[in-house]
CSV table of C-alpha atoms in Angstrom, one decimal:
chain,number,residue,atom,x,y,z
A,1,GLN,CA,19.2,-16.1,-35.5
A,2,SER,CA,22.5,-17.0,-36.5
A,3,ALA,CA,23.3,-19.2,-39.4
A,4,LEU,CA,23.7,-22.9,-39.0
A,5,THR,CA,27.6,-23.8,-38.9
A,6,GLN,CA,29.1,-25.2,-42.4
A,7,PRO,CA,32.7,-25.0,-43.3
A,8,PRO,CA,33.5,-22.0,-45.4
A,9,SER,CA,35.1,-24.1,-48.3
A,10,VAL,CA,35.9,-27.7,-49.4
A,11,SER,CA,37.8,-29.2,-52.4
A,12,GLY,CA,38.3,-32.4,-54.1
A,13,SER,CA,39.9,-33.9,-57.5
A,14,PRO,CA,37.6,-35.1,-60.1
A,15,GLY,CA,36.2,-38.6,-59.0
A,16,GLN,CA,36.9,-38.2,-55.2
A,17,SER,CA,34.0,-37.6,-52.6
A,18,VAL,CA,33.8,-34.8,-50.4
A,19,THR,CA,31.4,-34.0,-47.0
A,20,ILE,CA,30.0,-30.8,-46.1
A,21,SER,CA,28.6,-30.8,-42.7
A,22,CYS,CA,26.2,-28.4,-41.1
A,23,THR,CA,25.7,-28.2,-37.3
A,24,GLY,CA,22.7,-26.7,-35.8
A,25,THR,CA,21.4,-27.1,-32.3
A,26,SER,CA,18.5,-29.3,-30.8
A,27,SER,CA,15.7,-26.8,-31.7
A,28,ASP,CA,16.3,-27.0,-35.4
A,29,VAL,CA,18.5,-29.6,-36.7
A,30,GLY,CA,18.5,-32.1,-33.8
A,31,SER,CA,14.5,-32.1,-33.6
A,32,TYR,CA,13.4,-32.4,-37.1
A,33,ASN,CA,14.1,-34.5,-40.0
A,34,ARG,CA,13.5,-31.4,-42.4
A,35,VAL,CA,17.0,-30.7,-43.3
A,36,SER,CA,17.4,-29.6,-47.1
A,37,TRP,CA,20.3,-28.8,-49.2
A,38,TYR,CA,20.8,-26.6,-52.0
A,39,GLN,CA,23.2,-26.1,-54.8
A,40,GLN,CA,24.0,-22.6,-56.2
A,41,PRO,CA,26.4,-22.2,-59.0
A,42,PRO,CA,27.5,-18.7,-59.3
A,43,GLY,CA,25.2,-16.0,-60.5
A,44,THR,CA,22.0,-18.6,-60.5
A,45,ALA,CA,19.3,-19.1,-58.1
A,46,PRO,CA,19.5,-22.1,-55.5
A,47,LYS,CA,18.6,-25.7,-56.5
A,48,LEU,CA,17.2,-28.1,-54.4
A,49,MET,CA,19.7,-31.1,-54.1
A,50,ILE,CA,18.5,-33.1,-51.0
A,51,TYR,CA,15.2,-32.8,-48.6
A,52,GLU,CA,14.2,-34.4,-45.5
A,53,VAL,CA,17.7,-35.1,-44.8
A,54,SER,CA,18.4,-37.7,-47.2
A,55,ASN,CA,15.8,-37.6,-50.1
A,56,ARG,CA,16.9,-36.4,-53.7
A,57,PRO,CA,14.4,-34.7,-56.0
A,58,SER,CA,14.0,-36.7,-59.3
A,59,GLY,CA,16.9,-35.3,-61.4
A,60,VAL,CA,19.5,-35.2,-58.9
A,61,PRO,CA,22.4,-37.7,-59.6
A,62,ASP,CA,22.8,-40.4,-56.9
A,63,ARG,CA,26.0,-39.2,-56.3
A,64,PHE,CA,24.7,-36.8,-54.0
A,65,SER,CA,23.6,-38.1,-50.5
A,66,GLY,CA,22.4,-36.8,-47.1
A,67,SER,CA,22.6,-37.9,-43.5
A,68,LYS,CA,22.0,-36.8,-40.0
A,69,SER,CA,23.4,-37.7,-36.8
A,70,GLY,CA,22.2,-35.4,-33.6
A,71,ASN,CA,22.5,-31.8,-34.3
A,72,THR,CA,24.8,-32.3,-37.4
A,73,ALA,CA,23.5,-33.0,-41.1
A,74,SER,CA,25.9,-34.0,-43.9
A,75,LEU,CA,25.9,-33.8,-47.8
A,76,THR,CA,28.3,-36.1,-49.4
A,77,ILE,CA,29.3,-35.9,-53.1
A,78,SER,CA,31.0,-38.7,-54.4
A,79,GLY,CA,32.7,-39.4,-57.7
A,80,LEU,CA,33.1,-35.5,-58.0
A,81,GLN,CA,32.7,-33.6,-61.3
A,82,ALA,CA,33.5,-30.2,-62.5
A,83,GLU,CA,29.9,-29.3,-62.9
A,84,ASP,CA,29.6,-29.7,-59.0
A,85,GLU,CA,31.7,-26.7,-58.6
A,86,ALA,CA,29.4,-24.5,-56.8
A,87,ASP,CA,28.1,-22.7,-53.2
A,88,TYR,CA,26.0,-25.5,-50.9
A,89,TYR,CA,23.7,-24.6,-48.4
A,90,CYS,CA,21.8,-26.5,-45.9
A,91,SER,CA,18.8,-25.3,-44.2
A,92,SER,CA,16.5,-26.6,-41.3
A,93,TYR,CA,13.1,-26.1,-40.0
A,94,THR,CA,13.0,-24.7,-36.5
A,95,SER,CA,11.1,-25.0,-33.3
A,96,SER,CA,9.9,-21.2,-34.1
A,97,SER,CA,8.0,-22.4,-37.0
A,98,THR,CA,10.8,-20.4,-39.2
A,99,LEU,CA,14.0,-21.8,-41.3
A,100,ARG,CA,17.4,-21.3,-40.7
A,101,PHE,CA,20.2,-21.5,-43.4
A,102,GLY,CA,23.8,-22.6,-43.1
A,103,GLY,CA,26.3,-20.0,-43.9
A,104,GLY,CA,27.2,-21.6,-47.5
A,105,THR,CA,30.1,-23.8,-48.2
A,106,LYS,CA,32.3,-23.2,-51.6
A,107,LEU,CA,33.1,-26.4,-53.4
A,108,THR,CA,36.0,-26.3,-55.5
A,109,VAL,CA,37.0,-29.1,-57.9
A,110,LEU,CA,40.6,-29.1,-58.3
B,1,GLU,CA,6.8,-25.7,-66.6
B,2,VAL,CA,6.8,-24.0,-63.0
B,3,GLN,CA,7.7,-20.5,-63.3
B,4,LEU,CA,8.1,-17.6,-60.7
B,5,VAL,CA,9.0,-14.2,-62.0
B,6,GLU,CA,10.0,-11.6,-59.4
B,7,SER,CA,9.6,-7.9,-60.0
B,8,GLY,CA,9.6,-4.6,-58.0
B,9,GLY,CA,13.3,-4.3,-57.0
B,10,VAL,CA,14.6,-0.9,-57.1
B,11,VAL,CA,17.0,1.7,-55.6
B,12,VAL,CA,15.1,3.2,-52.3
B,13,GLN,CA,16.6,5.5,-49.6
B,14,PRO,CA,16.6,4.3,-46.1
B,15,GLY,CA,13.4,4.4,-44.1
B,16,GLY,CA,11.6,4.2,-47.3
B,17,SER,CA,9.2,1.5,-48.6
B,18,LEU,CA,9.0,-1.1,-51.7
B,19,ARG,CA,6.5,-3.7,-52.8
B,20,LEU,CA,7.9,-6.5,-54.5
B,21,SER,CA,5.8,-9.1,-56.5
B,22,CYS,CA,6.2,-12.8,-57.8
B,23,ALA,CA,4.2,-14.0,-60.5
B,24,ALA,CA,3.9,-17.8,-60.5
B,25,SER,CA,2.8,-20.1,-63.2
B,26,GLY,CA,2.6,-23.9,-64.1
B,27,PHE,CA,1.3,-25.3,-60.7
B,28,THR,CA,-1.7,-25.0,-58.8
B,29,PHE,CA,-0.7,-21.9,-56.6
B,30,ASP,CA,-3.3,-22.0,-53.9
B,31,ASP,CA,-2.2,-25.3,-53.0
B,32,TYR,CA,1.2,-24.3,-51.9
B,33,THR,CA,3.2,-22.5,-49.1
B,34,MET,CA,5.0,-19.6,-50.5
B,35,HIS,CA,8.2,-18.1,-49.2
B,36,TRP,CA,10.7,-15.2,-49.7
B,37,VAL,CA,14.4,-15.6,-49.3
B,38,ARG,CA,16.9,-13.0,-49.8
B,39,GLN,CA,20.7,-13.0,-50.2
B,40,ALA,CA,22.9,-9.8,-49.8
B,41,PRO,CA,25.6,-9.2,-52.1
B,42,GLY,CA,28.4,-11.9,-51.8
B,43,LYS,CA,26.6,-13.2,-48.5
B,44,GLY,CA,24.8,-16.5,-47.7
B,45,LEU,CA,20.9,-17.1,-48.0
B,46,GLU,CA,18.1,-15.6,-45.4
B,47,TRP,CA,14.9,-16.9,-45.0
B,48,VAL,CA,12.4,-14.0,-45.0
B,49,SER,CA,9.0,-14.9,-44.6
B,50,LEU,CA,6.4,-17.5,-45.5
B,51,ILE,CA,2.5,-17.3,-46.1
B,52,SER,CA,0.5,-20.6,-46.1
B,53,TRP,CA,-1.7,-21.8,-49.2
B,54,ASP,CA,-4.9,-20.1,-48.3
B,55,GLY,CA,-3.0,-16.9,-46.9
B,56,GLY,CA,-4.4,-17.6,-43.3
B,57,SER,CA,-0.8,-18.1,-41.7
B,58,THR,CA,2.2,-16.1,-42.1
B,59,TYR,CA,5.8,-16.4,-40.7
B,60,TYR,CA,8.7,-13.8,-40.4
B,61,ALA,CA,12.4,-13.8,-39.5
B,62,ASP,CA,13.1,-11.9,-36.5
B,63,SER,CA,14.8,-9.3,-38.7
B,64,VAL,CA,12.0,-8.2,-40.5
B,65,LYS,CA,9.4,-8.9,-38.2
B,66,GLY,CA,7.1,-5.7,-37.8
B,67,ARG,CA,8.6,-4.1,-40.7
B,68,PHE,CA,7.6,-6.9,-43.8
B,69,THR,CA,4.2,-7.9,-44.5
B,70,ILE,CA,3.9,-11.1,-46.8
B,71,SER,CA,0.4,-11.5,-48.7
B,72,ARG,CA,-1.1,-13.3,-51.8
B,73,ASP,CA,-3.7,-13.0,-54.2
B,74,ASN,CA,-4.6,-16.7,-55.3
B,75,SER,CA,-6.9,-15.1,-58.0
B,76,LYS,CA,-4.0,-13.7,-59.6
B,77,ASN,CA,-1.1,-16.4,-58.8
B,78,SER,CA,0.5,-13.5,-57.1
B,79,LEU,CA,2.8,-13.5,-53.9
B,80,TYR,CA,4.0,-10.1,-52.7
B,81,LEU,CA,6.1,-8.5,-49.9
B,82,GLN,CA,5.6,-5.4,-48.2
B,83,MET,CA,8.7,-3.7,-47.1
B,84,ASN,CA,8.7,-0.8,-45.0
B,85,SER,CA,11.2,1.1,-42.6
B,86,LEU,CA,13.8,-0.3,-45.0
B,87,ARG,CA,17.3,-0.4,-43.7
B,88,THR,CA,20.9,-0.7,-45.6
B,89,GLU,CA,21.2,-4.3,-44.3
B,90,ASP,CA,18.0,-5.1,-46.3
B,91,THR,CA,20.0,-4.8,-49.5
B,92,ALA,CA,19.7,-7.9,-51.4
B,93,LEU,CA,18.6,-10.0,-54.1
B,94,TYR,CA,14.9,-11.2,-53.2
B,95,TYR,CA,13.9,-14.4,-54.2
B,96,CYS,CA,10.3,-15.8,-54.2
B,97,ALA,CA,10.3,-19.7,-53.5
B,98,LYS,CA,7.7,-22.4,-54.2
B,99,ASP,CA,7.4,-25.1,-50.9
B,100,LEU,CA,7.7,-28.3,-52.0
B,101,TRP,CA,5.0,-30.1,-50.2
B,102,PHE,CA,1.4,-29.8,-50.7
B,103,ARG,CA,-0.5,-27.5,-48.1
B,104,GLU,CA,2.3,-28.0,-45.6
B,105,LEU,CA,3.5,-25.5,-43.2
B,106,SER,CA,6.0,-26.8,-41.1
B,107,LYS,CA,8.8,-28.3,-43.7
B,108,LEU,CA,9.9,-25.1,-45.5
B,109,GLU,CA,11.6,-27.0,-48.3
B,110,PHE,CA,11.8,-25.2,-51.9
B,111,ASP,CA,11.8,-27.2,-55.1
B,112,TYR,CA,11.5,-24.0,-57.1
B,113,TRP,CA,13.2,-20.5,-57.2
B,114,GLY,CA,12.8,-17.3,-59.2
B,115,GLN,CA,15.7,-15.5,-60.5
B,116,GLY,CA,15.2,-12.8,-57.9
B,117,THR,CA,14.8,-9.3,-57.8
B,118,LEU,CA,17.3,-6.8,-56.3
B,119,VAL,CA,16.4,-4.4,-53.7
B,120,THR,CA,19.2,-1.7,-52.8
B,121,VAL,CA,18.6,0.5,-49.8
B,122,SER,CA,21.2,3.5,-50.1
B,123,SER,CA,21.3,7.2,-49.7
């Protein structure tokens, strides 16, 4: 199974907004609202930031939001802060009852 | 506090076998599906396998199907991954992860992760 498609890198200045896309197929992202986003700073385990496309776990700032249209999901981070610098991964449940991750996007805060 | 602590990662030769363990605490272990996820050095995340809360259902990524076996012992709050016929491409940090949802098999969203155990397959 190939990975979901994410841009390798995005960047933004403090206070700006950035959006990371995650493109799959009709067998995963397009068919299920089971898209999650994870944040992984260097040398640490991933942290759940968004689940079921647009829901935030408790403790995740409301600067993080998720959405989906067709086969593409998106993570938007508004009011960028230096602490947001990390790798971000999307994931989606698939019609094979398995999980696909995206290839990951490195967010740089300029 | 939820804790997941992986162990068992070592250097092993191609074709060899290894068993990873994950000790869980801080939640009712037998109410949640558990997962293994791996990350090759400098690469992205790859889901490996899941096992249902009661051990009755298991699923695997195509890349490990037929070589890896996931299991759990609810009496010991422990998750395992038996890895056979290891290949160099199995070299990775292996994470144990807890499913977010109570007794759910079809969402695969993870709210807690361990720190990982490193498996190196090399001659």
